[in-house]
């Protein structure tokens, strides 16, 4: 029997607000445990939540970017469950039912397919909710059998983006997550810092015989924190399910945890139904009403999105498909590229430099392009020096590294270090004569027809001039002198 897999993802993304969703506490990561707290996010009796308007704004940004419909009226509900990291005993969230609406419904995210096309993964909804705290179980931190709780994260704003079960493979799931991440960061909705847990994924996985239209029983893999791990977790769950069915077993609806270190899934619990959460409208929060003018205002603030930018780059600039991917992966890099071109550099050359040396430095130093000490204008100036014949491309690369280090202008570095290229025939003549005098054997062999020795002579010449000889000029002179 041939099986196909069906996957739907629930992605929690942390919004880039400075404060929490229902109180004024800082939402910043990394503070001392239990210092960003107040009666509201601790859930003390009598404390009243007040919705952070910025949370709604950011949620609307991603919803509109993904083509969702903003619901004119939505509610916050209490999702009741007990867990040590949830002092209130409930999480304020949104829900979709006959009675209640979340902030946004519908829409979709495009993912690339294997054949070079795209496929739209439909979204069910995007809703807002608060995060829970964090239990700390590390053995080196607490006495055995004990756990600690840090409630700083309680009330940090999240959106949950729920997809329809439209994904067919673990790889498609990976692409979906990458596209979504890019969209969240482009729109400024989330910083998307995976190391700080800004995106956490629940993956729902089922299989069915090819040709079957009904969905199979799904297993939910909870709380995966990287895209590759998510892909691997889905893949091993698909294999597990196929193995089960092929040996006459049956799939039980369940919630699993993925252990990335051992690449195994552990059963966490048999899944509770939403009824178990006893959702009911939070009586402390009025319904959220979003009028048309507000939607329109946010719509107008949405920047050019990755897909549109890729299409425009392909149209307007001379670069490879690979370079389009790299240069549009982040808005900041794309802007830097366009500023370099605006400063007079040909798009192909700017693309090569940014994809090569600029990205190398960003990766090595783990910095954003905004923190690079070489502005787009300085890069253009550097490339201009190559065009003028003042320096060779090789020298330019060392000047670039110097610019990264010092923030100085390329002209100043070339001047200070005396790196101007030697194109002067008189000056090169002397060096070449010396090389010919020093290497009589090689000269003899070259004259006897061993053309490969040209490389040897150029090497000698570059060594003697510390790489500053103009390569075209030098090789031309060498050929003349060697006959
Ligand atoms: P629950 O109530 O268990 O959270 P939902 O119906 O709300 O289930 O769906 C949650 C997620 O699971 C959605 O992303 C949805 O696309 C996905 N999903 C639902 N049924 C299946 C299935 N049979 N196989 C794979 N994914 C599914
Ligand atoms: Mg769920
Ligand atoms: Zn608080």
Short mmCIF file of C-alpha atoms and ligand atoms in Angstrom, two decimals:
data_model
loop_
_atom_site.label_atom_id
_atom_site.label_comp_id
_atom_site.label_asym_id
_atom_site.label_seq_id
_atom_site.Cartn_x
_atom_site.Cartn_y
_atom_site.Cartn_z
CA UNK A 1 0.00 0.00 0.00
CA UNK A 2 1.17 3.50 -0.78
CA UNK A 3 0.54 6.16 1.81
CA UNK A 4 0.56 9.94 1.62
CA UNK A 5 1.11 12.22 4.55
CA UNK A 6 -1.08 15.15 5.58
CA UNK A 7 0.27 17.89 7.81
CA UNK A 8 -1.23 20.95 9.48
CA UNK A 9 0.89 23.33 11.55
CA UNK A 10 0.08 25.54 14.50
CA UNK A 11 2.80 28.16 14.87
CA UNK A 12 3.20 30.35 17.92
CA UNK A 13 5.11 33.53 17.18
CA UNK A 14 6.20 36.06 19.75
CA UNK A 15 5.25 39.61 18.86
CA UNK A 16 7.87 42.35 18.91
CA UNK A 17 6.23 44.53 21.56
CA UNK A 18 8.11 46.10 24.45
CA UNK A 19 5.43 45.23 26.97
CA UNK A 20 3.16 42.28 27.67
CA UNK A 21 -0.28 41.76 26.22
CA UNK A 22 -2.46 42.70 29.22
CA UNK A 23 -0.16 44.67 31.54
CA UNK A 24 2.74 47.11 31.39
CA UNK A 25 5.44 44.60 32.38
CA UNK A 26 8.46 44.33 30.09
CA UNK A 27 8.31 41.53 27.53
CA UNK A 28 12.08 41.48 27.24
CA UNK A 29 13.90 38.15 27.18
CA UNK A 30 16.66 37.14 29.54
CA UNK A 31 15.86 39.09 32.73
CA UNK A 32 16.41 37.56 36.14
CA UNK A 33 13.66 35.05 36.86
CA UNK A 34 10.39 36.44 38.21
CA UNK A 35 11.33 40.11 37.92
CA UNK A 36 8.99 41.09 35.07
CA UNK A 37 5.80 40.50 36.98
CA UNK A 38 2.83 42.36 38.39
CA UNK A 39 -0.54 41.41 39.87
CA UNK A 40 -2.07 41.13 36.38
CA UNK A 41 0.37 38.65 34.83
CA UNK A 42 0.64 36.76 38.13
CA UNK A 43 -3.13 36.41 38.08
CA UNK A 44 -3.66 37.81 41.57
CA UNK A 45 -7.31 38.11 42.57
CA UNK A 46 -8.89 41.38 41.55
CA UNK A 47 -6.22 42.37 39.02
CA UNK A 48 -7.69 43.50 35.70
CA UNK A 49 -6.13 42.94 32.29
CA UNK A 50 -6.04 45.76 29.71
CA UNK A 51 -5.35 44.87 26.07
CA UNK A 52 -2.12 46.25 24.57
CA UNK A 53 -3.14 48.02 21.36
CA UNK A 54 0.23 47.34 19.75
CA UNK A 55 -0.40 43.60 20.00
CA UNK A 56 -3.54 44.00 17.88
CA UNK A 57 -1.67 46.20 15.39
CA UNK A 58 1.13 43.67 14.93
CA UNK A 59 -1.27 40.75 14.68
CA UNK A 60 -3.19 42.68 12.03
CA UNK A 61 0.03 43.31 10.09
CA UNK A 62 0.81 39.63 9.68
CA UNK A 63 -2.84 38.75 9.11
CA UNK A 64 -3.15 41.27 6.29
CA UNK A 65 0.23 40.30 4.83
CA UNK A 66 -1.04 36.71 4.66
CA UNK A 67 -4.29 37.82 3.05
CA UNK A 68 -6.51 36.99 6.03
CA UNK A 69 -9.87 38.59 6.72
CA UNK A 70 -9.86 40.72 9.85
CA UNK A 71 -12.92 40.00 11.93
CA UNK A 72 -14.74 43.20 12.90
CA UNK A 73 -15.48 41.75 16.32
CA UNK A 74 -13.58 39.13 18.24
CA UNK A 75 -13.36 37.99 21.82
CA UNK A 76 -10.77 36.90 24.31
CA UNK A 77 -11.59 33.71 26.13
CA UNK A 78 -10.19 31.87 29.06
CA UNK A 79 -8.65 28.52 28.24
CA UNK A 80 -8.61 26.68 31.55
CA UNK A 81 -5.95 24.20 32.48
CA UNK A 82 -3.65 23.52 35.36
CA UNK A 83 0.07 23.67 34.97
CA UNK A 84 2.76 24.92 37.37
CA UNK A 85 3.91 27.59 34.92
CA UNK A 86 0.41 29.06 34.67
CA UNK A 87 -0.35 30.73 37.99
CA UNK A 88 -3.75 32.04 36.85
CA UNK A 89 -5.02 28.56 36.07
CA UNK A 90 -6.10 29.76 32.63
CA UNK A 91 -4.58 31.29 29.55
CA UNK A 92 -6.28 34.22 27.83
CA UNK A 93 -6.65 33.25 24.20
CA UNK A 94 -9.07 33.43 21.29
CA UNK A 95 -11.17 30.71 19.78
CA UNK A 96 -13.16 29.95 16.68
CA UNK A 97 -16.62 28.48 17.02
CA UNK A 98 -20.18 29.23 16.02
CA UNK A 99 -20.33 31.87 18.72
CA UNK A 100 -16.81 33.26 18.82
CA UNK A 101 -14.37 34.63 16.31
CA UNK A 102 -10.59 35.06 16.46
CA UNK A 103 -8.94 38.23 15.14
CA UNK A 104 -8.34 36.88 11.64
CA UNK A 105 -9.50 34.03 9.44
CA UNK A 106 -8.60 32.67 6.00
CA UNK A 107 -5.61 33.76 3.96
CA UNK A 108 -2.63 31.69 2.96
CA UNK A 109 1.13 31.35 2.72
CA UNK A 110 2.90 30.38 -0.51
CA UNK A 111 5.58 27.73 -0.44
CA UNK A 112 7.93 26.70 -3.24
CA UNK A 113 7.32 23.23 -4.67
CA UNK A 114 9.84 20.75 -6.03
CA UNK A 115 9.00 21.51 -9.66
CA UNK A 116 9.85 25.19 -9.19
CA UNK A 117 6.26 26.33 -8.80
CA UNK A 118 4.40 27.49 -5.72
CA UNK A 119 1.59 26.08 -3.65
CA UNK A 120 -0.65 28.05 -1.33
CA UNK A 121 -1.10 26.67 2.16
CA UNK A 122 -4.42 27.97 3.44
CA UNK A 123 -4.64 29.44 6.90
CA UNK A 124 -7.51 28.62 9.20
CA UNK A 125 -6.97 31.56 11.50
CA UNK A 126 -4.57 33.85 13.29
CA UNK A 127 -5.40 34.59 16.88
CA UNK A 128 -3.77 36.42 19.77
CA UNK A 129 -2.97 34.91 23.13
CA UNK A 130 -0.69 35.22 26.11
CA UNK A 131 2.30 33.01 26.72
CA UNK A 132 2.68 30.90 29.85
CA UNK A 133 5.69 30.84 32.17
CA UNK A 134 8.54 28.43 32.08
CA UNK A 135 9.37 25.43 34.22
CA UNK A 136 13.03 24.78 34.77
CA UNK A 137 14.03 21.17 35.24
CA UNK A 138 17.76 21.28 34.53
CA UNK A 139 19.52 18.89 36.84
CA UNK A 140 22.53 21.12 37.40
CA UNK A 141 20.26 23.90 38.52
CA UNK A 142 17.89 22.35 41.01
CA UNK A 143 17.97 19.55 43.56
CA UNK A 144 16.87 16.25 42.10
CA UNK A 145 13.12 15.89 41.88
CA UNK A 146 12.56 19.62 42.13
CA UNK A 147 11.63 22.12 39.47
CA UNK A 148 11.64 25.88 39.41
CA UNK A 149 9.17 28.22 37.76
CA UNK A 150 9.97 31.50 36.02
CA UNK A 151 6.83 33.51 35.28
CA UNK A 152 8.51 36.38 33.38
CA UNK A 153 7.08 34.95 30.19
CA UNK A 154 3.49 34.89 31.50
CA UNK A 155 1.59 37.41 29.45
CA UNK A 156 4.18 37.85 26.73
CA UNK A 157 2.14 38.36 23.54
CA UNK A 158 1.87 35.59 21.00
CA UNK A 159 -0.04 35.00 17.86
CA UNK A 160 -0.99 31.51 16.85
CA UNK A 161 -1.11 30.88 13.13
CA UNK A 162 -3.11 27.77 12.33
CA UNK A 163 -2.86 26.20 8.90
CA UNK A 164 -5.31 23.96 7.13
CA UNK A 165 -4.02 20.40 6.65
CA UNK A 166 -2.64 21.39 3.24
CA UNK A 167 0.98 20.35 3.64
CA UNK A 168 1.95 17.06 2.02
CA UNK A 169 5.54 16.45 3.06
CA UNK A 170 7.92 17.27 5.88
CA UNK A 171 9.96 19.29 3.41
CA UNK A 172 6.95 21.38 2.47
CA UNK A 173 6.41 21.99 6.18
CA UNK A 174 9.98 23.25 6.41
CA UNK A 175 9.43 25.63 3.48
CA UNK A 176 6.15 26.82 4.99
CA UNK A 177 7.92 27.67 8.24
CA UNK A 178 10.70 29.49 6.43
CA UNK A 179 8.21 31.52 4.39
CA UNK A 180 6.20 32.35 7.47
CA UNK A 181 9.31 33.37 9.37
CA UNK A 182 10.35 35.63 6.53
CA UNK A 183 6.91 37.21 6.42
CA UNK A 184 6.89 37.79 10.19
CA UNK A 185 10.29 39.44 10.13
CA UNK A 186 9.62 41.49 6.96
CA UNK A 187 6.48 42.94 8.48
CA UNK A 188 8.27 43.66 11.77
CA UNK A 189 5.67 41.59 13.60
CA UNK A 190 8.24 39.34 15.28
CA UNK A 191 11.99 39.40 15.67
CA UNK A 192 11.86 35.74 14.71
CA UNK A 193 14.83 34.88 16.92
CA UNK A 194 14.63 31.11 17.16
CA UNK A 195 17.21 30.97 19.93
CA UNK A 196 14.89 33.03 22.11
CA UNK A 197 11.96 30.76 21.26
CA UNK A 198 10.21 33.37 19.14
CA UNK A 199 8.62 30.65 17.00
CA UNK A 200 7.35 27.40 18.45
CA UNK A 201 5.57 24.83 16.41
CA UNK A 202 2.94 22.17 16.97
CA UNK A 203 2.88 19.78 14.04
CA UNK A 204 -0.20 17.68 13.29
CA UNK A 205 0.55 14.61 11.24
CA UNK A 206 -1.60 11.91 9.69
CA UNK A 207 -1.30 9.50 6.81
CA UNK A 208 -3.80 7.92 4.46
CA UNK A 209 -3.72 5.55 1.50
CA UNK A 210 -3.03 7.43 -1.72
CA UNK A 211 -6.38 8.26 -3.31
CA UNK A 212 -8.28 8.38 -0.02
CA UNK A 213 -9.95 11.75 0.52
CA UNK A 214 -10.90 11.45 4.18
CA UNK A 215 -8.28 12.50 6.69
CA UNK A 216 -6.55 9.94 8.84
CA UNK A 217 -6.22 10.11 12.62
CA UNK A 218 -3.73 12.81 13.54
CA UNK A 219 -0.92 12.86 16.03
CA UNK A 220 0.20 16.22 17.36
CA UNK A 221 3.88 16.86 18.02
CA UNK A 222 4.09 19.65 20.56
CA UNK A 223 6.39 22.58 20.97
CA UNK A 224 9.17 22.06 18.44
CA UNK A 225 11.58 24.98 18.43
CA UNK A 226 13.47 24.75 15.15
CA UNK A 227 12.40 24.29 11.55
CA UNK A 228 14.84 21.46 10.83
CA UNK A 229 13.79 19.65 13.99
CA UNK A 230 10.19 20.08 12.93
CA UNK A 231 10.94 18.54 9.55
CA UNK A 232 12.76 15.63 11.19
CA UNK A 233 10.03 15.12 13.79
CA UNK A 234 7.34 15.02 11.10
CA UNK A 235 9.40 12.63 9.02
CA UNK A 236 9.90 10.17 11.87
CA UNK A 237 6.23 10.39 12.82
CA UNK A 238 5.20 9.61 9.23
CA UNK A 239 7.51 6.58 9.22
CA UNK A 240 6.18 5.46 12.61
CA UNK A 241 2.58 5.68 11.39
CA UNK A 242 3.32 3.81 8.17
CA UNK A 243 5.10 1.11 10.17
CA UNK A 244 2.14 0.81 12.51
CA UNK A 245 -0.45 0.47 9.74
CA UNK A 246 1.67 -1.98 7.78
CA UNK A 247 1.95 -4.30 10.74
CA UNK A 248 -1.79 -4.25 11.28
CA UNK A 249 -1.72 -1.65 14.02
CA UNK A 250 -3.95 1.34 14.45
CA UNK A 251 -3.14 5.01 14.92
CA UNK A 252 -4.28 6.49 18.14
CA UNK A 253 -4.89 10.21 18.43
CA UNK A 254 -2.15 11.45 20.70
CA UNK A 255 0.15 14.26 21.68
CA UNK A 256 3.86 13.60 21.40
CA UNK A 257 7.08 15.31 22.33
CA UNK A 258 10.07 15.26 20.02
CA UNK A 259 13.57 14.70 21.37
CA UNK A 260 15.89 16.25 18.77
CA UNK A 261 19.04 14.81 20.32
CA UNK A 262 17.88 11.24 19.93
CA UNK A 263 15.48 11.85 17.01
CA UNK A 264 12.65 10.06 18.79
CA UNK A 265 9.06 10.88 19.71
CA UNK A 266 7.60 10.25 23.13
CA UNK A 267 3.91 10.03 23.90
CA UNK A 268 2.92 12.90 26.19
CA UNK A 269 -0.78 12.30 26.69
CA UNK A 270 -3.80 11.22 24.76
CA UNK A 271 -5.17 14.42 23.35
CA UNK A 272 -7.70 16.43 25.30
CA UNK A 273 -10.62 17.84 23.38
CA UNK A 274 -11.21 21.57 23.30
CA UNK A 275 -14.22 20.92 25.56
CA UNK A 276 -11.77 19.99 28.28
CA UNK A 277 -10.50 23.55 28.40
CA UNK A 278 -13.92 24.95 29.28
CA UNK A 279 -13.40 28.00 27.11
CA UNK A 280 -15.57 30.95 28.12
CA UNK A 281 -15.37 34.68 27.35
CA UNK A 282 -13.08 36.51 29.74
CA UNK A 283 -15.48 38.73 31.69
CA UNK A 284 -12.68 41.23 32.38
CA UNK A 285 -12.12 42.06 28.72
CA UNK A 286 -14.59 43.77 26.41
CA UNK A 287 -14.99 42.43 22.86
CA UNK A 288 -12.35 43.69 20.46
CA UNK A 289 -13.87 45.82 17.70
CA UNK A 290 -11.72 46.62 14.67
CA UNK A 291 -13.26 49.10 12.28
CA UNK A 292 -12.64 49.43 8.58
CA UNK A 293 -10.49 52.55 8.94
CA UNK A 294 -8.11 50.72 11.27
CA UNK A 295 -7.75 47.81 8.87
CA UNK A 296 -7.08 50.22 6.04
CA UNK A 297 -4.47 52.13 8.02
CA UNK A 298 -2.56 48.93 8.81
CA UNK A 299 -2.93 47.70 5.24
CA UNK A 300 -1.19 50.84 4.04
CA UNK A 301 1.75 50.26 6.37
CA UNK A 302 2.59 46.82 5.02
CA UNK A 303 5.96 46.90 3.25
CA UNK A 304 6.81 45.14 0.01
CA UNK A 305 6.62 41.44 0.86
CA UNK A 306 9.25 38.80 0.01
CA UNK A 307 7.41 37.35 -2.96
CA UNK A 308 6.85 40.72 -4.60
CA UNK A 309 10.43 41.73 -3.89
CA UNK A 310 11.81 38.55 -5.48
CA UNK A 311 9.70 39.14 -8.58
CA UNK A 312 10.85 42.75 -8.83
CA UNK A 313 14.53 41.85 -8.33
CA UNK A 314 14.28 39.22 -11.06
CA UNK A 315 12.77 41.83 -13.34
CA UNK A 316 14.94 44.85 -12.53
CA UNK A 317 18.38 43.44 -11.78
CA UNK A 318 21.00 41.22 -13.33
CA UNK A 319 21.49 38.40 -10.83
CA UNK A 320 21.10 34.64 -10.45
CA UNK A 321 18.07 32.96 -8.85
CA UNK A 322 20.35 31.98 -6.01
CA UNK A 323 21.37 35.59 -5.45
CA UNK A 324 17.74 36.71 -5.49
CA UNK A 325 17.08 34.30 -2.61
CA UNK A 326 20.05 35.53 -0.59
CA UNK A 327 19.48 39.21 -1.26
CA UNK A 328 15.77 39.20 -0.48
CA UNK A 329 15.96 36.91 2.55
CA UNK A 330 15.89 39.97 4.78
CA UNK A 331 14.59 43.46 4.10
CA UNK A 332 17.76 45.01 5.50
CA UNK A 333 20.01 43.15 3.05
CA UNK A 334 17.68 43.93 0.15
CA UNK A 335 17.72 47.62 1.08
CA UNK A 336 21.52 47.58 1.33
CA UNK A 337 21.76 46.04 -2.12
CA UNK A 338 19.44 48.65 -3.61
CA UNK A 339 21.36 51.46 -1.93
CA UNK A 340 24.59 50.08 -3.44
CA UNK A 341 23.02 50.07 -6.88
CA UNK A 342 21.61 53.56 -6.32
CA UNK A 343 25.17 54.68 -5.57
CA UNK A 344 26.13 53.73 -9.12
CA UNK A 345 27.24 50.08 -8.98
CA UNK A 346 26.05 47.62 -11.63
CA UNK A 347 23.52 45.22 -10.10
CA UNK A 348 25.51 42.11 -11.04
CA UNK A 349 28.64 43.42 -9.35
CA UNK A 350 26.79 44.65 -6.27
CA UNK A 351 25.06 41.26 -5.98
CA UNK A 352 28.38 39.40 -6.18
CA UNK A 353 29.98 41.54 -3.50
CA UNK A 354 27.04 41.33 -1.12
CA UNK A 355 26.43 37.62 -1.61
CA UNK A 356 30.18 37.01 -1.19
CA UNK A 357 32.24 39.25 1.06
CA UNK A 358 29.43 41.08 2.83
CA UNK A 359 27.53 37.90 3.77
CA UNK A 360 30.78 36.21 4.81
CA UNK A 361 31.47 38.99 7.31
CA UNK A 362 27.88 38.98 8.59
CA UNK A 363 28.03 35.22 9.13
CA UNK A 364 31.48 35.21 10.68
CA UNK A 365 30.65 37.99 13.09
CA UNK A 366 27.03 37.01 13.58
CA UNK A 367 25.93 40.58 13.00
CA UNK A 368 23.11 42.19 11.07
CA UNK A 369 23.91 44.29 8.03
CA UNK A 370 22.79 47.34 9.99
CA UNK A 371 25.75 46.77 12.31
CA UNK A 372 28.26 46.52 9.48
CA UNK A 373 30.69 49.43 9.52
CA UNK A 374 30.70 49.52 5.72
CA UNK A 375 27.76 51.51 4.39
CA UNK A 376 26.30 50.80 0.96
CA UNK A 377 27.85 54.07 -0.21
CA UNK A 378 31.33 53.04 1.00
CA UNK A 379 30.99 49.69 -0.72
CA UNK A 380 30.06 51.52 -3.92
CA UNK A 381 33.11 53.75 -3.47
CA UNK A 382 35.33 50.70 -3.08
CA UNK A 383 33.94 49.12 -6.24
CA UNK A 384 34.48 52.46 -7.97
CA UNK A 385 38.21 52.22 -7.16
CA UNK A 386 38.38 48.89 -8.98
CA UNK A 387 36.56 50.37 -11.98
CA UNK A 388 39.02 53.25 -12.13
CA UNK A 389 41.91 50.79 -12.13
CA UNK A 390 43.27 52.15 -8.84
CA UNK A 391 43.18 48.75 -7.13
CA UNK A 392 42.70 45.16 -8.22
CA UNK A 393 39.74 43.06 -7.09
CA UNK A 394 42.04 41.09 -4.83
CA UNK A 395 43.37 44.19 -3.13
CA UNK A 396 39.80 45.49 -2.87
CA UNK A 397 38.88 42.46 -0.83
CA UNK A 398 41.59 43.16 1.72
CA UNK A 399 40.57 46.82 1.77
CA UNK A 400 37.01 45.65 2.44
CA UNK A 401 38.16 43.64 5.46
CA UNK A 402 39.99 46.72 6.67
CA UNK A 403 36.83 48.81 6.24
CA UNK A 404 34.88 46.27 8.28
CA UNK A 405 37.49 46.54 11.02
CA UNK A 406 38.01 50.33 11.09
CA UNK A 407 34.96 51.88 9.45
CA UNK A 408 37.31 54.06 7.40
CA UNK A 409 36.67 55.06 3.79
CA UNK A 410 38.24 52.86 1.08
CA UNK A 411 40.21 55.80 -0.35
CA UNK A 412 41.72 56.53 3.06
CA UNK A 413 42.77 52.88 3.52
CA UNK A 414 44.28 52.62 0.03
CA UNK A 415 46.15 55.87 0.63
CA UNK A 416 47.34 54.97 4.14
CA UNK A 417 48.55 51.52 3.15
CA UNK A 418 49.95 52.56 -0.21
CA UNK A 419 47.85 50.01 -2.06
CA UNK A 420 47.37 51.85 -5.32
CA UNK A 421 47.79 49.46 -8.20
CA UNK A 422 50.96 49.66 -10.26
CA UNK A 423 49.93 50.17 -13.89
CA UNK A 424 52.94 52.22 -14.78
CA UNK A 425 54.96 50.40 -17.44
CA UNK A 426 58.23 51.98 -16.32
CA UNK A 427 57.83 50.73 -12.77
CA UNK A 428 56.74 47.23 -13.84
CA UNK A 429 59.56 46.99 -16.38
CA UNK A 430 62.20 47.09 -13.67
CA UNK A 431 60.49 44.37 -11.63
CA UNK A 432 60.10 42.12 -14.68
CA UNK A 433 63.74 42.54 -15.68
CA UNK A 434 64.77 41.46 -12.20
CA UNK A 435 62.53 38.35 -12.34
CA UNK A 436 63.95 37.37 -15.72
CA UNK A 437 67.49 37.81 -14.41
CA UNK A 438 66.76 35.73 -11.30
CA UNK A 439 65.13 32.80 -13.11
CA UNK A 440 67.16 31.89 -16.19
CA UNK A 441 66.04 28.22 -16.21
CA UNK A 442 62.36 29.07 -16.22
CA UNK A 443 62.90 31.68 -18.93
CA UNK A 444 64.64 29.04 -21.05
CA UNK A 445 61.82 26.52 -20.58
CA UNK A 446 59.16 29.15 -21.32
CA UNK A 447 60.91 30.10 -24.54
CA UNK A 448 61.06 26.38 -25.34
CA UNK A 449 57.26 26.32 -25.32
CA UNK A 450 56.27 25.62 -21.68
CA UNK A 451 53.40 28.15 -21.60
CA UNK A 452 52.29 27.01 -18.13
CA UNK A 453 55.23 28.90 -16.67
CA UNK A 454 53.36 32.15 -17.29
CA UNK A 455 51.60 31.44 -14.00
CA UNK A 456 54.96 31.14 -12.26
CA UNK A 457 56.15 34.49 -13.61
CA UNK A 458 52.91 36.24 -12.66
CA UNK A 459 53.23 34.76 -9.18
CA UNK A 460 56.76 36.09 -8.84
CA UNK A 461 55.65 39.48 -10.08
CA UNK A 462 52.72 39.69 -7.68
CA UNK A 463 55.01 38.69 -4.82
CA UNK A 464 57.51 41.35 -5.74
CA UNK A 465 54.78 44.01 -5.92
CA UNK A 466 52.82 42.76 -2.89
CA UNK A 467 49.88 42.02 -5.19
CA UNK A 468 49.71 45.58 -6.43
CA UNK A 469 50.62 45.05 -10.06
CA UNK A 470 47.77 45.65 -12.46
CA UNK A 471 47.28 42.07 -13.69
CA UNK A 472 46.35 42.85 -17.31
CA UNK A 473 49.17 45.31 -17.73
CA UNK A 474 51.69 43.02 -16.01
CA UNK A 475 50.90 39.94 -18.09
CA UNK A 476 51.03 41.97 -21.27
CA UNK A 477 54.48 43.33 -20.38
CA UNK A 478 55.71 39.89 -19.30
CA UNK A 479 54.73 38.35 -22.64
CA UNK A 480 56.46 41.12 -24.51
CA UNK A 481 59.68 40.74 -22.55
CA UNK A 482 59.70 36.93 -22.67
CA UNK A 483 59.13 37.08 -26.38
P1 LIG B 1 -7.49 20.44 17.53
O1 LIG B 1 -8.86 20.79 17.95
O2 LIG B 1 -7.06 19.08 17.93
O3 LIG B 1 -6.46 21.48 17.85
P2 LIG B 1 -7.94 21.30 14.82
O4 LIG B 1 -8.97 20.70 13.95
O5 LIG B 1 -8.21 22.63 15.39
O6 LIG B 1 -7.56 20.27 15.94
O7 LIG B 1 -6.62 21.36 13.97
C1 LIG B 1 -5.43 21.71 14.53
C2 LIG B 1 -4.37 21.59 13.45
O8 LIG B 1 -4.32 20.24 13.01
C3 LIG B 1 -4.65 22.41 12.21
O9 LIG B 1 -3.42 22.96 11.78
C4 LIG B 1 -5.17 21.41 11.21
O10 LIG B 1 -4.82 21.77 9.89
C5 LIG B 1 -4.44 20.17 11.60
N1 LIG B 1 -5.17 18.93 11.30
C6 LIG B 1 -6.46 18.67 11.56
N2 LIG B 1 -6.76 17.40 11.19
C7 LIG B 1 -5.62 16.87 10.67
C8 LIG B 1 -5.29 15.58 10.11
N3 LIG B 1 -6.16 14.59 10.03
N4 LIG B 1 -4.01 15.41 9.69
C9 LIG B 1 -3.11 16.38 9.78
N5 LIG B 1 -3.38 17.59 10.29
C10 LIG B 1 -4.61 17.84 10.74
MG1 LIG B 2 -4.13 22.25 18.78
ZN1 LIG B 3 2.57 42.20 34.46
#
